[in-house]
PDB file of C-alpha atoms in Angstrom:
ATOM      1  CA  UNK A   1      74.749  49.983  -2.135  1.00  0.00           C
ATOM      2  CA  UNK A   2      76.638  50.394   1.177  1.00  0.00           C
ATOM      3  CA  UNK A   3      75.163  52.854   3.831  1.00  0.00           C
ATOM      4  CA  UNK A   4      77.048  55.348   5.096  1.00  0.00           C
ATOM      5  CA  UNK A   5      77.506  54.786   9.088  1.00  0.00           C
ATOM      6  CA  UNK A   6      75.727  57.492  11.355  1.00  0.00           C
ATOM      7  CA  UNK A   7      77.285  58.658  14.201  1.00  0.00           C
ATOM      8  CA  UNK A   8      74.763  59.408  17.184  1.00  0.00           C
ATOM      9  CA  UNK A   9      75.348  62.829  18.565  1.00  0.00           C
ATOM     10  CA  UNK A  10      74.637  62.980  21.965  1.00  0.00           C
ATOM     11  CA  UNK A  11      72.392  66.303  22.564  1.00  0.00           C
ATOM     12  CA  UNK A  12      72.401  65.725  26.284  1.00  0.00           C
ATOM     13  CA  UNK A  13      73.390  69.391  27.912  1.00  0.00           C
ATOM     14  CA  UNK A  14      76.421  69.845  29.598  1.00  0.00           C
ATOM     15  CA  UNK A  15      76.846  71.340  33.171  1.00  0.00           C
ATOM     16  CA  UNK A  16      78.553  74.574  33.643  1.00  0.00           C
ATOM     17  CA  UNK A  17      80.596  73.199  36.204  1.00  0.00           C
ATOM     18  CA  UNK A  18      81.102  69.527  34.866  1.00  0.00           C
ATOM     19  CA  UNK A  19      84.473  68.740  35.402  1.00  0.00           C
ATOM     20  CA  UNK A  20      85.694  66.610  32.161  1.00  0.00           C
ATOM     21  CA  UNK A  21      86.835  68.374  29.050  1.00  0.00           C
ATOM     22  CA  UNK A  22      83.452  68.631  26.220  1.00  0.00           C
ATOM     23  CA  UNK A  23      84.889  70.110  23.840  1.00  0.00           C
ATOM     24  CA  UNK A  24      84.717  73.813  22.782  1.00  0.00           C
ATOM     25  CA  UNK A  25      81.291  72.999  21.942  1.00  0.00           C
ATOM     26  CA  UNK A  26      80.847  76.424  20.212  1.00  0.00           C
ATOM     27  CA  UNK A  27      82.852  77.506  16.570  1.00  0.00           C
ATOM     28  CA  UNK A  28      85.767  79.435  16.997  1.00  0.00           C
ATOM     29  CA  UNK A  29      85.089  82.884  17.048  1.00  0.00           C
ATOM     30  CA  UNK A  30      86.356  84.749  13.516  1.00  0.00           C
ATOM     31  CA  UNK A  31      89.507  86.961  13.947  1.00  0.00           C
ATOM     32  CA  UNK A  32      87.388  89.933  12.863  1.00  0.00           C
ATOM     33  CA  UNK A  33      85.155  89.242  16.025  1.00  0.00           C
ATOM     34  CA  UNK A  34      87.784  88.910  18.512  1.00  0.00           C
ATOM     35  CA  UNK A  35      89.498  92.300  17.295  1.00  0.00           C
ATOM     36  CA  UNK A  36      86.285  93.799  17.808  1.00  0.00           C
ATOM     37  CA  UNK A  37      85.113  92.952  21.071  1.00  0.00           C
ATOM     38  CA  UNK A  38      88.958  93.691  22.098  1.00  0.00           C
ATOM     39  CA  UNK A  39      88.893  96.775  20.737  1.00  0.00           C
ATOM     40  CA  UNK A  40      87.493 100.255  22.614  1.00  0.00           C
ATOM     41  CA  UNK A  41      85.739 102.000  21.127  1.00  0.00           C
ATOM     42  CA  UNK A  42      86.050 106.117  21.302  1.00  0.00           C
ATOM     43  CA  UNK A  43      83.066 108.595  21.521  1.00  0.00           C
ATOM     44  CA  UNK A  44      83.672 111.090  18.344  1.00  0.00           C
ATOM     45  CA  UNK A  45      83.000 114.411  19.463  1.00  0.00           C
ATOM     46  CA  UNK A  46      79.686 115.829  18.944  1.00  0.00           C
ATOM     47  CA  UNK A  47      80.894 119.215  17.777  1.00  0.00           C
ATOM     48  CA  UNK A  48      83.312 121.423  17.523  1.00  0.00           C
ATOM     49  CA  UNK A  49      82.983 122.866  21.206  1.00  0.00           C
ATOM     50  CA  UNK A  50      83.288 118.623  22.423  1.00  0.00           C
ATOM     51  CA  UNK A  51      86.274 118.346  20.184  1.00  0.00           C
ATOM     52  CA  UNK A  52      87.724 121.802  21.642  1.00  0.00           C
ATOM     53  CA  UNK A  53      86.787 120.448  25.234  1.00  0.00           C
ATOM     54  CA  UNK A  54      88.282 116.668  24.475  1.00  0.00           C
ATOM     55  CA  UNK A  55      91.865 118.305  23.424  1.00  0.00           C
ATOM     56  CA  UNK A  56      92.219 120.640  26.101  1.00  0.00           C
ATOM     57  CA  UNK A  57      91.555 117.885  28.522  1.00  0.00           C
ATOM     58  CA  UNK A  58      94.129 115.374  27.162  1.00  0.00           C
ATOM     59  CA  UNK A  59      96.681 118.352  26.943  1.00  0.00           C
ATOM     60  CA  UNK A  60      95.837 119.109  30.391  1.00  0.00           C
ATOM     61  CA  UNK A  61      96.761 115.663  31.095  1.00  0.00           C
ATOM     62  CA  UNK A  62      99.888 115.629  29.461  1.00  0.00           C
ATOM     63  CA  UNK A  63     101.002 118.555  31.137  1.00  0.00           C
ATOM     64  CA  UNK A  64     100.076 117.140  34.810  1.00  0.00           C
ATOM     65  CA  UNK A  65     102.048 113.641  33.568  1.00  0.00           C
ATOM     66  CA  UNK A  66     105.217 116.254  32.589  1.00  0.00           C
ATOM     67  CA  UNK A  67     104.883 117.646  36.030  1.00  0.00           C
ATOM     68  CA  UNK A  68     105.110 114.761  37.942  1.00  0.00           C
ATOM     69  CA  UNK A  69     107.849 113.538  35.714  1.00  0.00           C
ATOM     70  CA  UNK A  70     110.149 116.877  36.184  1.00  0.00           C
ATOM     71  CA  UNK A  71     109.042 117.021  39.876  1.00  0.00           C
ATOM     72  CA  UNK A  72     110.505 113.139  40.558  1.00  0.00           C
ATOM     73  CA  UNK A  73     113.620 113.825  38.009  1.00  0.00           C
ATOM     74  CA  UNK A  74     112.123 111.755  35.349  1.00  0.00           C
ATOM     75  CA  UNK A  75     114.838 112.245  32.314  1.00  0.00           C
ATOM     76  CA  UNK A  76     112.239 112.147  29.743  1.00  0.00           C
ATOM     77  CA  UNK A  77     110.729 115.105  30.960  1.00  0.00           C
ATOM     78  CA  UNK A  78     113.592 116.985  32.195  1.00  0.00           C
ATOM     79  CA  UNK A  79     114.949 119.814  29.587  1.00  0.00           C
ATOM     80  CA  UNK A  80     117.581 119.253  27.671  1.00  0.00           C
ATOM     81  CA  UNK A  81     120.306 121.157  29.982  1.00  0.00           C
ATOM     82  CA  UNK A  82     119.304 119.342  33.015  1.00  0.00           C
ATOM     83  CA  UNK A  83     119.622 115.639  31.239  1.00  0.00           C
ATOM     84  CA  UNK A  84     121.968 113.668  30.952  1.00  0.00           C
ATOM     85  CA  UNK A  85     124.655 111.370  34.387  1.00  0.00           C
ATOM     86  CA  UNK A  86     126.835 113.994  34.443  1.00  0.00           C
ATOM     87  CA  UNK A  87     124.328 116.732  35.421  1.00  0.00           C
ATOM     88  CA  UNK A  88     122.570 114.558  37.525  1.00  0.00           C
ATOM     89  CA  UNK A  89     125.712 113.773  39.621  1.00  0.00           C
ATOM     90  CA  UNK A  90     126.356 117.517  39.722  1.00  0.00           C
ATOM     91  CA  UNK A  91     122.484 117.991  40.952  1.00  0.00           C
ATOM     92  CA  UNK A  92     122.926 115.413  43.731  1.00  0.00           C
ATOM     93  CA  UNK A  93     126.322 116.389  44.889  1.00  0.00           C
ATOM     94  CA  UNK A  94     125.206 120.364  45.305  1.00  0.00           C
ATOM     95  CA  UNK A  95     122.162 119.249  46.994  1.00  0.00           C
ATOM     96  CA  UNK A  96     124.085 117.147  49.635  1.00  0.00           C
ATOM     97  CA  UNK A  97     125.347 119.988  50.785  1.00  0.00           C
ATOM     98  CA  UNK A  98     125.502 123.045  52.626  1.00  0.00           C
ATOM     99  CA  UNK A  99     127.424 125.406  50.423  1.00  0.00           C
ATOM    100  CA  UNK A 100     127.670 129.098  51.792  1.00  0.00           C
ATOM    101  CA  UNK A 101     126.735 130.306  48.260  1.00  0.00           C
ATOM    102  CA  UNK A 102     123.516 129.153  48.760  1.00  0.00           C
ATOM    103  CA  UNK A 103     122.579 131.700  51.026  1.00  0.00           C
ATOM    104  CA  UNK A 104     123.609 134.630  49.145  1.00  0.00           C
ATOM    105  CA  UNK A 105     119.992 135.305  48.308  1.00  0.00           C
ATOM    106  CA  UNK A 106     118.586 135.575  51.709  1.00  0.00           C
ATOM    107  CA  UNK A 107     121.719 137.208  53.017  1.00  0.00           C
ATOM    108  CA  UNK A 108     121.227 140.129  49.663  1.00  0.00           C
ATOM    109  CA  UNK A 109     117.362 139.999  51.197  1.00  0.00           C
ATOM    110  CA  UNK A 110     118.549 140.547  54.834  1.00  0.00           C
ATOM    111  CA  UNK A 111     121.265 143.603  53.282  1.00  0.00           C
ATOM    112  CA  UNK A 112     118.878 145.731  51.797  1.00  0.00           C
ATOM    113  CA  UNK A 113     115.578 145.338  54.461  1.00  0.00           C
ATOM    114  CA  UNK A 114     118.518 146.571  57.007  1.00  0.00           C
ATOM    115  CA  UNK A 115     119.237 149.423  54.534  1.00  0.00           C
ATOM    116  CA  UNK A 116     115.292 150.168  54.039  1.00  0.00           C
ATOM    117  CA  UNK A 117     114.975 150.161  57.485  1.00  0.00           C
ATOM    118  CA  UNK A 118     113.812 153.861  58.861  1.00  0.00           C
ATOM    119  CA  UNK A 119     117.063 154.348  61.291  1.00  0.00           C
ATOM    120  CA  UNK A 120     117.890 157.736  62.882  1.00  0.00           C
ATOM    121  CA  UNK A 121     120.667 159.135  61.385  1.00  0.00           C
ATOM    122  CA  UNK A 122     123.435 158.085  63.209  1.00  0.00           C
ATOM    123  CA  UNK A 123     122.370 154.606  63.255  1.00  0.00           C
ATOM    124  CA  UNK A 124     121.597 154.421  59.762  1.00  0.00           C
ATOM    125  CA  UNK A 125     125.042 155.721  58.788  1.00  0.00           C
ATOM    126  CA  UNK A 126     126.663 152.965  61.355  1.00  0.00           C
ATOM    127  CA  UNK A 127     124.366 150.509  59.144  1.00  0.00           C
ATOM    128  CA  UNK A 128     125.273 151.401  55.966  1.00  0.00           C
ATOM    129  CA  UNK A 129     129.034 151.648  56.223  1.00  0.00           C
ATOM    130  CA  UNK A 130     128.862 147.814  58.075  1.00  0.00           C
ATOM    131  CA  UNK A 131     127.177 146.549  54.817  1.00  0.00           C
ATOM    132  CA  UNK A 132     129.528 148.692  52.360  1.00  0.00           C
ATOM    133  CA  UNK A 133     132.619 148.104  54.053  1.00  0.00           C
ATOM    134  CA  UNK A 134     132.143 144.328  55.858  1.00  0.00           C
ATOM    135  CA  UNK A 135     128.264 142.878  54.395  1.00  0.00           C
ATOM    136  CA  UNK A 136     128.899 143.067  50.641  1.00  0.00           C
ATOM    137  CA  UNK A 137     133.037 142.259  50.383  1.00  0.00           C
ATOM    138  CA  UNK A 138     132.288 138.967  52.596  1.00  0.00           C
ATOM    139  CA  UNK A 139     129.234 138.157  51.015  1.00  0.00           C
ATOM    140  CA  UNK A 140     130.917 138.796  46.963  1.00  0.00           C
ATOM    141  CA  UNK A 141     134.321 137.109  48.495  1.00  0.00           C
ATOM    142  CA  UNK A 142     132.355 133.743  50.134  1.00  0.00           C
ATOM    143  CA  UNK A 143     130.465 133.538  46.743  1.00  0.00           C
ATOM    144  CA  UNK A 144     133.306 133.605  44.451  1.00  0.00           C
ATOM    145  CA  UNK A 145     135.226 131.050  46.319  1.00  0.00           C
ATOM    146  CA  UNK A 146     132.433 128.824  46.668  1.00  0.00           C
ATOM    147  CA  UNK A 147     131.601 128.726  43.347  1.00  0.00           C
ATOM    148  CA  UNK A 148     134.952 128.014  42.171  1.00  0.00           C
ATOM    149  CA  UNK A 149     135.300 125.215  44.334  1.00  0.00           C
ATOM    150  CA  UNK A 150     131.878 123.686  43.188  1.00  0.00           C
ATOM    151  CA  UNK A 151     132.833 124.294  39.611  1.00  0.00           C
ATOM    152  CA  UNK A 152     135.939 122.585  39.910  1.00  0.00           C
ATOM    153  CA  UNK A 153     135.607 120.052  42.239  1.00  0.00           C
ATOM    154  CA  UNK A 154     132.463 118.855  40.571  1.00  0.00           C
ATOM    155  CA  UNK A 155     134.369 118.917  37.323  1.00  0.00           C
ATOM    156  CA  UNK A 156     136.500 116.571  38.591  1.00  0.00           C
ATOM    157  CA  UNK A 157     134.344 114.095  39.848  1.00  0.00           C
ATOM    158  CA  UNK A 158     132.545 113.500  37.033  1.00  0.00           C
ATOM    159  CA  UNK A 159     135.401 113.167  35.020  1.00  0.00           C
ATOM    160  CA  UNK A 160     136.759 110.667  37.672  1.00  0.00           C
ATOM    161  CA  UNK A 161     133.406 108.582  38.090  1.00  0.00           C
ATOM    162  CA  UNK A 162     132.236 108.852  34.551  1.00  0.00           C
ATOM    163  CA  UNK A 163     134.659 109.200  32.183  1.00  0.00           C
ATOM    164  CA  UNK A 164     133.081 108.403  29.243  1.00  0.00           C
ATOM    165  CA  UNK A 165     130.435 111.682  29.667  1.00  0.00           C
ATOM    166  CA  UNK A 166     131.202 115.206  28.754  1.00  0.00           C
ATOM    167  CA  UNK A 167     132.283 117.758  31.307  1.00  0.00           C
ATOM    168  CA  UNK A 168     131.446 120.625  29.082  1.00  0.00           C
ATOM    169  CA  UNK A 169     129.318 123.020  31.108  1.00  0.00           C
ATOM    170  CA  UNK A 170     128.581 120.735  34.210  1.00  0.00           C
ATOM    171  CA  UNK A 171     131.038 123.067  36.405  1.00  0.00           C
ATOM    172  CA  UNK A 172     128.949 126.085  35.439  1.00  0.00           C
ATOM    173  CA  UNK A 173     125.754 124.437  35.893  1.00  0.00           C
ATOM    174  CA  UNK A 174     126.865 122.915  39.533  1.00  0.00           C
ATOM    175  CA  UNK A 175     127.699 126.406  40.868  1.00  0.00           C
ATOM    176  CA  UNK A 176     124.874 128.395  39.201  1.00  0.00           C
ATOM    177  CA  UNK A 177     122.364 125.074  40.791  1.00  0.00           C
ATOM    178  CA  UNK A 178     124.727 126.452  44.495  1.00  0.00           C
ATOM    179  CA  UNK A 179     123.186 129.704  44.409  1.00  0.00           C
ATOM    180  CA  UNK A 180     119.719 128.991  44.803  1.00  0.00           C
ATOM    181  CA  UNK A 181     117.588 128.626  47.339  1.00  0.00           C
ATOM    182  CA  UNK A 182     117.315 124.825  47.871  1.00  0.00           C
ATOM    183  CA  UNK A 183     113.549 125.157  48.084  1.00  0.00           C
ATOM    184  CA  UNK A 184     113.410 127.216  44.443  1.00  0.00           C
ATOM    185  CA  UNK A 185     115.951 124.394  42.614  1.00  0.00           C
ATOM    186  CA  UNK A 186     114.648 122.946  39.755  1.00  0.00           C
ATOM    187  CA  UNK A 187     114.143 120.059  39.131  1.00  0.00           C
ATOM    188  CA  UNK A 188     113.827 119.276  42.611  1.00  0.00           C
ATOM    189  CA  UNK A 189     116.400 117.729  45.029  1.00  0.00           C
ATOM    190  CA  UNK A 190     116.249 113.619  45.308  1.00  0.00           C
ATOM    191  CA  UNK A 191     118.610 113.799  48.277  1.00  0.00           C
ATOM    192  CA  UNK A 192     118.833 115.691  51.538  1.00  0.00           C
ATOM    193  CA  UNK A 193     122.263 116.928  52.841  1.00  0.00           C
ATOM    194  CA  UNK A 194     123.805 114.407  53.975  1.00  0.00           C
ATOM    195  CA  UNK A 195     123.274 112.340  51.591  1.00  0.00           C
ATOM    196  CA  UNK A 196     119.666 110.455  51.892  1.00  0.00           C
ATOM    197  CA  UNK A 197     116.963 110.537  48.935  1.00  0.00           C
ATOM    198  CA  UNK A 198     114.193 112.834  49.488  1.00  0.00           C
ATOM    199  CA  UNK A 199     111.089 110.806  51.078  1.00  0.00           C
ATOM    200  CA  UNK A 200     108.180 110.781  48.105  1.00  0.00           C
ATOM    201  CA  UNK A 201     105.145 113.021  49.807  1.00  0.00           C
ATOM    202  CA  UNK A 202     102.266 111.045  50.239  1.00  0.00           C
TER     203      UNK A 202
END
C-alpha cells in the first residue's frame, strides 16, 4: 500500500508588515457576517415617551432639510405653483429688476402714516387732498402699467426661450411676485438686480 504524500505546513508567523503576498490566511468571512458588521444597528425606543421624542426629532429634521431646500430654490421642495423653468425664469427676471410696482407697499405705508399724522387743520386738509387727488391715482396708475408690462413681457419670453413649457399662469404669477417687497418674496431671490446670483450667507 502506497502512502499518501504529506505536505509540511509551515506554522512560522507572518509579519504584519511583510511585504510578499501569504495568502488570506484566515476563511472567508460568511455573507451573513459581512451584512452584519455592515449593518447599523438602531436603538428601539424604550417607551412610548422615547418613541414620541425620536419622531418629533426626525420630523424636526425634515422640516429644517425643507427649509434650506425652499430657502436655496431647491425644486423638490418648492410648492407646486412655484416649480417648474418657466416660473423660475419669471422669478429671476422680476428679481433683476427694479420694477416701480414693487414699491407700492411701502409707498401705501408712507400714504396712510401721512394721513394718521396729527396735522392742524389746514395742513391736514392740504395732506389729504395731495394723496386723494395726486398719491393714490399715480400710485393705482404706475401699478397697473407695471404689471401689465411684467405680465406680458414675461409671457413672452418664456414662450420665446422655452417653448416647449406652458405659459398658463406665469404672467400672473410674474406680476403678483412684482408687488412684493423683495425682502418678503418667496422663495427667495438667486439673483440681485442686475443680474448676479445672490452670494450663499456663510
Amino acid at each position: 500500500m502506497r502512502r499518501r504524500s504529506q505536505t509540511s505546513v509551515d506554522d512560522t508567523p507572518v509579519p504584519v508588515d511583510d511585504p510578499k503576498p501569504q495568502g488570506k490566511g484566515r476563511p472567508t468571512p460568511k455573507r451573513r457576517e459581512a451584512e452584519g458588521k455592515r449593518r447599523q444597528y438602531v436603538s428601539a425606543p424604550k417607551d412610548r415617551k422615547e418613541a414620541y421624542r425620536q419622531m418629533r426629532a426626525k420630523q424636526a429634521a425634515e422640516r429644517e432639510r425643507a427649509r434650506q431646500g425652499m430657502l436655496a430654490g431647491d425644486e423638490r421642495y418648492l410648492p407646486v405653483r412655484d416649480k417648474g423653468p418657466a416660473r423660475k425664469f419669471a422669478r429671476d427676471w422680476v428679481d433683476s429688476r427694479r420694477l416701480p410696482s414693487q414699491y407700492f407697499l411701502p409707498f401705501s405705508l408712507v400714504i396712510l402714516l401721512a394721513t394718521w399724522i396729527p396735522w392742524p387743520m389746514a395742513i391736514r386738509a392740504q395732506v389729504l387732498g395731495y394723496v386723494v387727488t395726486i398719491g393714490w391715482p399715480i400710485m393705482m396708475i404706475g401699478v397697473l402699467v407695471t404689471s401689465v408690462y411684467v405680465s406680458w413681457k414675461v409671457k413672452k419670453l418664456v414662450a420665446e426661450k422655452l417653448p416647449d413649457e406652458s405659459v398658463k399662469g406665469v404672467g400672473f404669477y410674474a406680476a403678483m411676485r412684482a408687488l412684493q417687497i423683495r425682502k418678503l418674496r418667496f422663495p427667495p431671490p438667486q439673483v440681485l438686480p442686475g443680474g448676479k446670483p445672490v452670494q450663499p450667507k456663510r
